[in-house]
Coordinates of C-alpha atoms in Angstrom, one line a residue:
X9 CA 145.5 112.5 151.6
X10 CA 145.3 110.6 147.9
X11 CA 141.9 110.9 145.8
X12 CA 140.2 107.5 145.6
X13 CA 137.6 106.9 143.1
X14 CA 134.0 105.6 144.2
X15 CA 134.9 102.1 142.7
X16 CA 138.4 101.8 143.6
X17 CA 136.9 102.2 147.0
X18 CA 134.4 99.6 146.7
X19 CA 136.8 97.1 145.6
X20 CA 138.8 97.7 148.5
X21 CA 135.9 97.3 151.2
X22 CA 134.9 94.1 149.5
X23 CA 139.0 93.2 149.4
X24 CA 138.8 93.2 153.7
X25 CA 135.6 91.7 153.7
X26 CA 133.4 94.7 154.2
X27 CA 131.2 93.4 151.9
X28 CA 129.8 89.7 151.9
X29 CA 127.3 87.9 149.9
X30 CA 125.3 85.0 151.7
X31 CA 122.5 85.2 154.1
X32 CA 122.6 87.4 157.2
X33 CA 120.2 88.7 159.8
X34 CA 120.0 92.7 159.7
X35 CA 119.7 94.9 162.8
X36 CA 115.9 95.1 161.9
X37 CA 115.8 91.3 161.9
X38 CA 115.8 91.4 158.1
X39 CA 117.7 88.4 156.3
X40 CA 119.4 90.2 153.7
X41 CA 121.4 88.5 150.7
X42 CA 124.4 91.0 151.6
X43 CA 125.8 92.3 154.4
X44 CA 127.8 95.5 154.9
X45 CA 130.2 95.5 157.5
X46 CA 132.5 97.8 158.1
X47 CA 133.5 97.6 161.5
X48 CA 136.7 95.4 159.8
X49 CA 138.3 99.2 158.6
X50 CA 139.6 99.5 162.1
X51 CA 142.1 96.4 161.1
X52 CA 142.7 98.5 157.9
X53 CA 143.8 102.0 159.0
X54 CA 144.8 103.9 155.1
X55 CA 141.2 102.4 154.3
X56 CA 139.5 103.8 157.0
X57 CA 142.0 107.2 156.3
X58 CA 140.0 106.6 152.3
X59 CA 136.8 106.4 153.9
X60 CA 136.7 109.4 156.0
X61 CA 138.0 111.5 153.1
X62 CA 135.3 110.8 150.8
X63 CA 132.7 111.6 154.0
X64 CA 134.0 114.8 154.3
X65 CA 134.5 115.4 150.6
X66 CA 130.8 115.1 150.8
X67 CA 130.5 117.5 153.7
X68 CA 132.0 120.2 151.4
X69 CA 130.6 119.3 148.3
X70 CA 126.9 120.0 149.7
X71 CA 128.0 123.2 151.5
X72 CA 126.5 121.5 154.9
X73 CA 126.3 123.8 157.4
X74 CA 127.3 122.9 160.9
X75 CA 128.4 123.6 164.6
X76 CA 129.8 120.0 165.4
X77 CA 130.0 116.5 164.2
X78 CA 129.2 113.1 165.4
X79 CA 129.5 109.8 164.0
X80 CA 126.7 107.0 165.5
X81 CA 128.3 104.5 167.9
X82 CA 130.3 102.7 167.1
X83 CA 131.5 102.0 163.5
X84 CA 131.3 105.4 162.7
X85 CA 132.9 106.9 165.4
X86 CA 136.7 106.4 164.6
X87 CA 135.5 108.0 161.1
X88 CA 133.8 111.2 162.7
X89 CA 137.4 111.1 164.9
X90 CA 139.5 111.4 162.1
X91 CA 137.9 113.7 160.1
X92 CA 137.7 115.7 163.3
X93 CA 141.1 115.6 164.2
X94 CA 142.4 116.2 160.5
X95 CA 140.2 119.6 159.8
X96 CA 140.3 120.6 163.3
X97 CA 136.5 120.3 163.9
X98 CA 134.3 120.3 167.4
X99 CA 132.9 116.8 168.1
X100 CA 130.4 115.2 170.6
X101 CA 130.3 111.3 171.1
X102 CA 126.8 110.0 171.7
X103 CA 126.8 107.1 174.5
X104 CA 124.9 104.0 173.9
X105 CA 123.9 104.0 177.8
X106 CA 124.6 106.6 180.5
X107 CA 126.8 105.8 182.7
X108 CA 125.5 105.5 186.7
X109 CA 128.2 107.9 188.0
X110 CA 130.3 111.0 187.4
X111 CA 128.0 113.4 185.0
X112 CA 125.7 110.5 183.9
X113 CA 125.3 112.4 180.0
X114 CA 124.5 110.7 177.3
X115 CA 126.4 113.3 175.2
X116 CA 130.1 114.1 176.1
X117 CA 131.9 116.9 174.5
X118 CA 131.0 120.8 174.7
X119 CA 127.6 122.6 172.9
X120 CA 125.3 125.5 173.2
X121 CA 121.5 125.0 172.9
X122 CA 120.6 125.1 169.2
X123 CA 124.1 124.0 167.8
X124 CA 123.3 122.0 164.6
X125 CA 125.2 118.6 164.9
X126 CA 126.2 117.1 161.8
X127 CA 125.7 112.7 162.1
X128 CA 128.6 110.3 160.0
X129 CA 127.5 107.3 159.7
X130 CA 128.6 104.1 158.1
X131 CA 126.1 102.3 156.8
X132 CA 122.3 102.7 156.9
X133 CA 119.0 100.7 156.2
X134 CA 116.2 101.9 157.9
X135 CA 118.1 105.2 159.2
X136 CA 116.8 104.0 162.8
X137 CA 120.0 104.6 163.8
X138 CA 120.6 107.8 162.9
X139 CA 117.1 109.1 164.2
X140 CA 117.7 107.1 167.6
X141 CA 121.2 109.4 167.4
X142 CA 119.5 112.4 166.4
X143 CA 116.8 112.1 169.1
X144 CA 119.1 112.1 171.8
X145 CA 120.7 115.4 170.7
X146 CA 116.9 117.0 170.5
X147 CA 116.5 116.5 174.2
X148 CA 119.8 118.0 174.8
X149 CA 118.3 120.8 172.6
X150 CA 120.6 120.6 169.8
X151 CA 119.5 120.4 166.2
X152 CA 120.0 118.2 163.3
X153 CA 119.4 119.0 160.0
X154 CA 121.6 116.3 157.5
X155 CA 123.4 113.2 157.9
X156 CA 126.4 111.8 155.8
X157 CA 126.4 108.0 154.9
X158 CA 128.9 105.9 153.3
X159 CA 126.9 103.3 151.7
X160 CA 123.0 103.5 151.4
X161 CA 121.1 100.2 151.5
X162 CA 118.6 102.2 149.5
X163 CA 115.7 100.5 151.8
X164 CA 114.3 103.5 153.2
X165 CA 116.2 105.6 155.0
X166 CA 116.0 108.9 152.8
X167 CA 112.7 108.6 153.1
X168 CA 112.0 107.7 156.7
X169 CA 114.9 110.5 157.8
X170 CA 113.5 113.1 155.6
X171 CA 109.9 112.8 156.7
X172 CA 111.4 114.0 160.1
X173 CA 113.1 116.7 158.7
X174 CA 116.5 115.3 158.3
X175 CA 118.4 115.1 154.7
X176 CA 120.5 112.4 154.3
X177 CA 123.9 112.5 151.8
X178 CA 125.0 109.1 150.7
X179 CA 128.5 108.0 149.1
X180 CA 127.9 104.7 147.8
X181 CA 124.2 103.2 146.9
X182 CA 123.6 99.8 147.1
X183 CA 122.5 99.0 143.1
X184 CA 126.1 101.6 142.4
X185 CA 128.1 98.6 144.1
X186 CA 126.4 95.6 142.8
X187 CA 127.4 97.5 139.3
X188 CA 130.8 98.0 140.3
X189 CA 131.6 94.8 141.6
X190 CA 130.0 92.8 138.6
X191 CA 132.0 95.0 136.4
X192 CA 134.6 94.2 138.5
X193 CA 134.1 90.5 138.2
X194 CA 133.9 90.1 142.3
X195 CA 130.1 88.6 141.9
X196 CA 128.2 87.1 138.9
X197 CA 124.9 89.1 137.4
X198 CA 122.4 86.3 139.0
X199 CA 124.2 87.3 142.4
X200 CA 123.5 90.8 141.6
X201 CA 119.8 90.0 140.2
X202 CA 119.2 88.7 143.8
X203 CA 120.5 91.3 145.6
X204 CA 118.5 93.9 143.6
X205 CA 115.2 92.0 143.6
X206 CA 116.0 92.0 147.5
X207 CA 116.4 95.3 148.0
X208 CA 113.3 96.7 145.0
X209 CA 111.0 94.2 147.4
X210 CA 112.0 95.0 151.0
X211 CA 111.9 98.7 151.3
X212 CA 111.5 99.7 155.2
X213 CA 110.0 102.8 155.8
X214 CA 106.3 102.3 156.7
X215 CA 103.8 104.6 158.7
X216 CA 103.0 105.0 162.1
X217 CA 102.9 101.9 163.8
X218 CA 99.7 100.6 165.7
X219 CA 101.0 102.0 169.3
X220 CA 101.7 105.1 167.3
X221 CA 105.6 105.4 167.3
X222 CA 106.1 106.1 163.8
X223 CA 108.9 104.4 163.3
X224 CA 110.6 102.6 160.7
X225 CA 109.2 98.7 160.3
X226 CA 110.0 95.7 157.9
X227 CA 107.5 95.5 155.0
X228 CA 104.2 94.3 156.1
X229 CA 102.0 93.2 152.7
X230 CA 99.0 95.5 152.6
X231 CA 98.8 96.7 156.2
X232 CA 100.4 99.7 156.2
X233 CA 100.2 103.3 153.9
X234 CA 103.7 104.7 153.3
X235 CA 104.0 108.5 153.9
X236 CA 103.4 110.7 150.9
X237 CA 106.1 113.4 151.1
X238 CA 104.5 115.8 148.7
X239 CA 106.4 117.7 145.7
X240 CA 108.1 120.2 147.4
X241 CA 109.3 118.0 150.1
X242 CA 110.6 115.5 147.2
X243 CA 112.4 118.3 145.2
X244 CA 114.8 118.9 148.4
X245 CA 116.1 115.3 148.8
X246 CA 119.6 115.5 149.0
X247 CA 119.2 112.8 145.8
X248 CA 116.8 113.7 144.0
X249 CA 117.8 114.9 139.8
X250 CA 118.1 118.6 139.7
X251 CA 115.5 118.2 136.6
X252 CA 113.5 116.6 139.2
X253 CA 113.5 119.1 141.5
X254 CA 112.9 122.1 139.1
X255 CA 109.8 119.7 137.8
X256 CA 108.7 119.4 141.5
X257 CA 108.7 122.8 142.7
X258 CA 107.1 123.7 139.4
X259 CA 104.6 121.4 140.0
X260 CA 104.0 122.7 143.4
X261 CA 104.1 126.6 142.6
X262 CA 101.6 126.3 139.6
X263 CA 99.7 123.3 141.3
X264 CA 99.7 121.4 138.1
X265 CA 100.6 118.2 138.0
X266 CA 99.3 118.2 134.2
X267 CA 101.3 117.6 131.3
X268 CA 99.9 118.7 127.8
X269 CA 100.5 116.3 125.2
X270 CA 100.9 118.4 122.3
X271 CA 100.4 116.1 119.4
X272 CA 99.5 118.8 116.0
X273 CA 101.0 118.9 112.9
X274 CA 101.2 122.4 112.5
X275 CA 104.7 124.4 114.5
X276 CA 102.0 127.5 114.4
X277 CA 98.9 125.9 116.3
X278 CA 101.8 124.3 118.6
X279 CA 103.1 127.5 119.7
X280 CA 99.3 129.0 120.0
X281 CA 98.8 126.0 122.6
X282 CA 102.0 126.7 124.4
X283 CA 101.2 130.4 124.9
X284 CA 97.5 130.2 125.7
X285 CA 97.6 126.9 127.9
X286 CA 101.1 127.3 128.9
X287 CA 99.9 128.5 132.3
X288 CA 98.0 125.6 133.6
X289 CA 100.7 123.4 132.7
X290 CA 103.7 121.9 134.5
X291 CA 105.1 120.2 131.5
X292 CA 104.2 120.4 127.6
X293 CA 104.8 116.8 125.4
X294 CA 106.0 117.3 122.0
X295 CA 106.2 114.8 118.7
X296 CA 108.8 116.8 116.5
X297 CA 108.7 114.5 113.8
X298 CA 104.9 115.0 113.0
X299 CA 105.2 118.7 112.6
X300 CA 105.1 119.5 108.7
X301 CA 106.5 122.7 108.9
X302 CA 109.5 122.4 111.7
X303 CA 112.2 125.1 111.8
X304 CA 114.9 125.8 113.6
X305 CA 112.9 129.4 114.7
X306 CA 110.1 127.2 116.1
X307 CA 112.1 125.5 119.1
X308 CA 113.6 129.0 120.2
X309 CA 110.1 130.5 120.5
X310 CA 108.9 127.4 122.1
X311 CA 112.1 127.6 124.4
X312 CA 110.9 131.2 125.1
X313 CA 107.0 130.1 125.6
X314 CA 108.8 127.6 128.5
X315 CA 110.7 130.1 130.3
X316 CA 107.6 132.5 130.1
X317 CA 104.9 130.0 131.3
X318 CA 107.5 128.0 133.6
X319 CA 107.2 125.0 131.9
X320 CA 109.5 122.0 131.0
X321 CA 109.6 120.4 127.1
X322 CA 109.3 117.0 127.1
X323 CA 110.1 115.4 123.2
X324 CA 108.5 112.2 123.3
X325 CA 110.8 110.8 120.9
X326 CA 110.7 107.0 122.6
X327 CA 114.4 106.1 121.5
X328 CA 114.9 102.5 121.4
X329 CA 118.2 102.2 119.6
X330 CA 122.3 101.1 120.3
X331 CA 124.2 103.9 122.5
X332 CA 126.1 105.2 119.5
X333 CA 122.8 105.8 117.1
X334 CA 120.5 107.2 119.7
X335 CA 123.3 109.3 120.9
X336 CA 123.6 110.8 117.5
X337 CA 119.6 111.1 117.3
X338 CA 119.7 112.9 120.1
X339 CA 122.4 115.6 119.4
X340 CA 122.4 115.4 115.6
X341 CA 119.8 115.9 112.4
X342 CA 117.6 117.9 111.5
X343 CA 116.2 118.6 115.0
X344 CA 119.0 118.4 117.4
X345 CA 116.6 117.8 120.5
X346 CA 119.5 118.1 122.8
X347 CA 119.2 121.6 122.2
X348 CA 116.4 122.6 123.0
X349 CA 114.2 119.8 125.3
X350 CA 114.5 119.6 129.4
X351 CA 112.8 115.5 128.9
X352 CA 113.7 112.7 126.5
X353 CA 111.9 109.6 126.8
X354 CA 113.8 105.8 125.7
X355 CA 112.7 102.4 125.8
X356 CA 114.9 99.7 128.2
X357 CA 114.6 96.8 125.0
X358 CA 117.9 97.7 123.7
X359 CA 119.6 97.5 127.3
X360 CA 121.6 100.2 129.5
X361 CA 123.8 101.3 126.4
X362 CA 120.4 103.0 125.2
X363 CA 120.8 105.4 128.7
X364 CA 124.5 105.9 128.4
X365 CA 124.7 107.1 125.0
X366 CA 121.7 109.6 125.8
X367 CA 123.5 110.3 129.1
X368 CA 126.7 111.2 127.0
X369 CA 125.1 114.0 125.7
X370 CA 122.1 115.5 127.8
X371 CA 124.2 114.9 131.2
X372 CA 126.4 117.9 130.4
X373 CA 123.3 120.0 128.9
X374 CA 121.4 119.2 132.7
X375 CA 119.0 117.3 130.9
X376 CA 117.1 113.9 132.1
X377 CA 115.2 110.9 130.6
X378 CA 111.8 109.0 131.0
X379 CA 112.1 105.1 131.4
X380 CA 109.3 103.6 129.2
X381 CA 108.2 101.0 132.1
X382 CA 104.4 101.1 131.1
X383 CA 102.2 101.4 128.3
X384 CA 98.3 102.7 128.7
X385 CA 97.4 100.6 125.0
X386 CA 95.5 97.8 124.6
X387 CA 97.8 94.5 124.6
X388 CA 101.3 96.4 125.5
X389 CA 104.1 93.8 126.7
X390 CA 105.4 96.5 128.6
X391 CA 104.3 94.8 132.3
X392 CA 106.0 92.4 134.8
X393 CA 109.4 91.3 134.2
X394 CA 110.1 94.0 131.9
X395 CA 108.8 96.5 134.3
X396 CA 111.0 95.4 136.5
X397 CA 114.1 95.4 134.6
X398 CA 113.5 98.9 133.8
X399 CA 113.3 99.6 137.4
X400 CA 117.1 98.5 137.8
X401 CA 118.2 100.0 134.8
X402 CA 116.8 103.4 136.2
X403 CA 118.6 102.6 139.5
X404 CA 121.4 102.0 138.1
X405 CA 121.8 105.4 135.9
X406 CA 119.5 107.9 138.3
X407 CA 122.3 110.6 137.4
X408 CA 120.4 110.9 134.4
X409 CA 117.0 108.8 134.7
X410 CA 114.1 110.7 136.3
X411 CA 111.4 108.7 136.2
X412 CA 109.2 106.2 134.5
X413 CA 106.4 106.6 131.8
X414 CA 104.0 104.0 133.2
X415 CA 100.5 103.4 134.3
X416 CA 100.9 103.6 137.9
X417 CA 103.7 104.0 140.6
X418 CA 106.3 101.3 140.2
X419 CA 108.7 102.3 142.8
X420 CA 108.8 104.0 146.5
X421 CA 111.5 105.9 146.1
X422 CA 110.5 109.5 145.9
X423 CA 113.3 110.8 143.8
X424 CA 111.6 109.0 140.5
X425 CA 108.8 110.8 138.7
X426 CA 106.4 108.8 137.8
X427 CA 103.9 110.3 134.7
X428 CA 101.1 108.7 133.3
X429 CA 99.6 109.0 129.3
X430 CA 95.7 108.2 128.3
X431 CA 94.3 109.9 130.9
X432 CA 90.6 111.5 129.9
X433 CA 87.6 112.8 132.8
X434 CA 85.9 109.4 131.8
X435 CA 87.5 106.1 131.6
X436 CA 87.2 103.8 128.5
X437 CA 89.2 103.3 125.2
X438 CA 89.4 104.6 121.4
X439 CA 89.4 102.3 118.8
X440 CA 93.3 102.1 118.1
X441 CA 93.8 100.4 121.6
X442 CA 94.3 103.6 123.4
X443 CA 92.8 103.0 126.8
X444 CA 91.8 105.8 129.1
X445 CA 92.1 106.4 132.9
X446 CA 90.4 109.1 135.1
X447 CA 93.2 111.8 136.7
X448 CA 91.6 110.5 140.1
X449 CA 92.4 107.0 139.7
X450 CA 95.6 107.7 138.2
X451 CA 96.6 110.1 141.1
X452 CA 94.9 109.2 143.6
X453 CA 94.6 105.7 143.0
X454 CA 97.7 104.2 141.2
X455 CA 100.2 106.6 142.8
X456 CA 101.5 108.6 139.8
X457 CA 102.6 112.5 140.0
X458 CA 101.9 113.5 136.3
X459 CA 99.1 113.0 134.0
X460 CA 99.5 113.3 130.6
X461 CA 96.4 114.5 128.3
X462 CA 95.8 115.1 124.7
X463 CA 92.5 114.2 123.0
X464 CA 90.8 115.4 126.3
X465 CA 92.0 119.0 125.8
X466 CA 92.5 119.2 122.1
X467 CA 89.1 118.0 121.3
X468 CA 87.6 120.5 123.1
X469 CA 85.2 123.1 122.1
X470 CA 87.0 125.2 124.6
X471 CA 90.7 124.0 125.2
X472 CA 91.6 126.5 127.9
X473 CA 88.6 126.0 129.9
X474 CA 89.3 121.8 129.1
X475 CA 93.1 122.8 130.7
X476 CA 92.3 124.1 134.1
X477 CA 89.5 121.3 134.3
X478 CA 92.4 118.8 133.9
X479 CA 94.6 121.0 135.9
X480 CA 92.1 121.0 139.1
X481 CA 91.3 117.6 138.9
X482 CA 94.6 116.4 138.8
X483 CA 95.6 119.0 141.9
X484 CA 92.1 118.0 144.1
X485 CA 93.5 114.3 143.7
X486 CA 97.2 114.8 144.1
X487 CA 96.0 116.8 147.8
X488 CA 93.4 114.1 148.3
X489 CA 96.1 111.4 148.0
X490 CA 98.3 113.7 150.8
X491 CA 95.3 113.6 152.9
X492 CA 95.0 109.7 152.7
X493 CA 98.2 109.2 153.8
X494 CA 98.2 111.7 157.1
X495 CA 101.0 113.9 155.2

């Protein structure tokens, strides 16, 4: 079967009217500004050959492990059929109803208790279908561990599906189409602003109902707590950065969620802090360019302090330039932070070109970057529409974007790390416009995974003791935030 490119295929789905743009009424009862339907690639049979291809390109990609396959009735059943039939695979078809004679099942085809059943499906926005799929195979006591998607509304579903224990693996997100079909010149950017807004403000997974069901349900304003999957459950996504994972699971092992912002002038007192407090950290904040005596010898023994202690570097270098010159800064100069830093931070001012020419060169190293989406000074125009904006951007370029420097969480989607600067044990402000937050209101509170502290450690009669007093406060408010949310 031919290759096919991600955005030749989206071209072709919106080509046979797969994808439309107006107002529709989702399964959920959701009016939605677009509407995926692909129950049309029946009419279109090398499409639908495309479509299964890329499914089960994804199948092999993620090394999924698997007894049989089913695709959820109906679209994605002639999908699960051909991919079946092609690589000679054992597949079960899930009935809507059972029927009143003959064997009455609601799953045809052969098993053995505990076979894992693998679920394609087409399209997903709550995942409810897939977990009303996957249910039925429990009771029938067969297991499922991952799902395959085409396209990923990107309203919940990971979330929902993974808090019961299911991964799902999507082809297509929703804010990678918008992209491509702007670029594409199928829809103008205010078509695609609408769409995004949509989907950034309706995201569907919720907590347990009031009868209990704990099930997915359209956004309610302030009713409901959304589940808190903690970091180790984040870092196994099937989406989530690989940066972001190894931060997560280092967060989790160490129980730090503390982040050392290492701001001395002197590369000698910088590598004292790194080996003495490297410990308690999860993640140590450098500004190069402040160091008087830099060499090239400093960032290998700091590299060396990071893989000792099990931290990640984090240059705080705030780029805010065109693609080609930050791209340069990055790789180039005297300090070539490419080299040696897991975390690079930009601002969104200059637009996506600022990502993509960071992207250019850390993407190959396995590196990621920090969205400036929030600032803790006094007077900062980082807030509302800008915040916003930066939210898409990230969305748009999570294949190198891990998060967001901000004051509090600014998305649901667990993938995105959020980290927070100013943080001190007692709230107030310097008087630079600095303004400080407690780790409890920033964790707790506000929703953010990291806090980032300086003058509250390096001020310090005692820095080390300062450290773990940081380091359990922020843990004690990370686990009391679990607690809040029945995780």
């Amino acid at each position: 079967m031919e290759n096919v490119s991600i955005e030749s295929l989206i071209v072709k789905l919106h080509d046979v009217s797969g994808v439309k743009f107006g107002e529709y009424k989702l399964k959920s009862g959701m009016l939605t500004p677009i509407y995926i339907d692909l129950r049309v690639l029946v009419s279109h049979p090398a499409l639908m050959n495309q479509v299964s291809s890329v499914l089960y390109q994804r199948v092999q990609d993620e090394g999924l492990q698997f007894d049989t396959l089913c695709g959820v009735p109906y679209t994605a059943l002639p999908l699960a059929t051909i991919i079946c039939s092609t690589h000679e695979l054992p597949m079960l078809i899930r009935r809507k109803e059972a029927k009143d004679y003959g064997t009455k099942r609601l799953v045809e085809g052969s098993f053995r208790e505990g076979d894992i059943c693998l679920i394609i499906e087409d399209t997903v926005t709550t995942g409810s279908s897939i977990l009303e799929t996957a249910e039925v195979f429990y009771k029938e006591g067969l297991k499922v561990t991952d799902a395959v998607v085409l396209m990923d509304r990107e309203q919940g579903a990971v979330e929902m599906l993974a808090s019961r224990g299911i991964r799902l693996h999507s082809i297509i997100s929703m804010f990678k189409l918008l992209e491509v079909l702007q670029e594409a010149e199928r829809i103008d950017a205010k078509t695609a602003q609408r769409v995004k807004k949509f989907i950034l403000d309706n995201n569907t997974f919720s907590h347990k109902d009031d009868t209990g069901n704990g099930v997915p349900a359209t956004k309610k304003a302030c009713v409901e707590k959304n589940v808190e999957l903690s970091y180790a459950d984040r870092a196994k996504l099937p989406n989530v950065h690989p940066l972001a994972s190894k931060l997560l699971k280092t967060m989790e092992e160490k129980q730090s969620n503390l982040c050392l912002s290492a701001d001395v002038t002197s590369s000698e007192e910088l590598l004292r802090l790194a080996d003495s407090l490297g410990p308690t950290v999860c993640m140590l904040k450098t500004h190069v360019d402040i160091l008087k005596d830099y060499t090239v010898d400093f960032t290998q023994e700091l590299q060396a302090l990071a893989e000792k202690h099990n931290f990640l570097i984090f240059e705080d270098r705030k780029f805010a330039d065109i693609g080609n010159t930050v791209k340069h800064q990055y790789e180039g100069g005297m300090y070539q932070i490419s080299s040696w830093s897991h975390i690079v931070n930009a601002h969104a001012v200059p637009g996506p070109g600022v990502v993509k020419g960071l992207s250019a060169v850390g993407k190959p190293l396995g590196r990621g970057c920090l969205l400036i989406a929030q600032m803790s000074s006094q007077g900062s125009l980082a807030t509302g529409d800008y915040t916003q904006a930066v939210l898409a951007m990230a969305e748009e370029q999570s294949d190198f974007v891990i998060g967001f420097i901000c004051g509090s969480k600014i998305t649901k989607k667990p993938e995105f790390i959020h980290m927070t600067p100013g943080v001190q044990m007692q709230a107030g402000g310097d008087g630079l416009g600095q303004q400080y937050t407690t780790p409890e209101e920033v964790l707790c509170n506000k929703g953010s995974d990291v806090i980032i502290v300086g003058r509250g450690i390096l001020e310090a009669p005692d820095r080390l003791k300062a450290a773990e007093s940081y380091r359990k406060s922020g843990w004690e408010a990370y686990t009391k935030r679990l607690g809040q949310s029945g995780q």
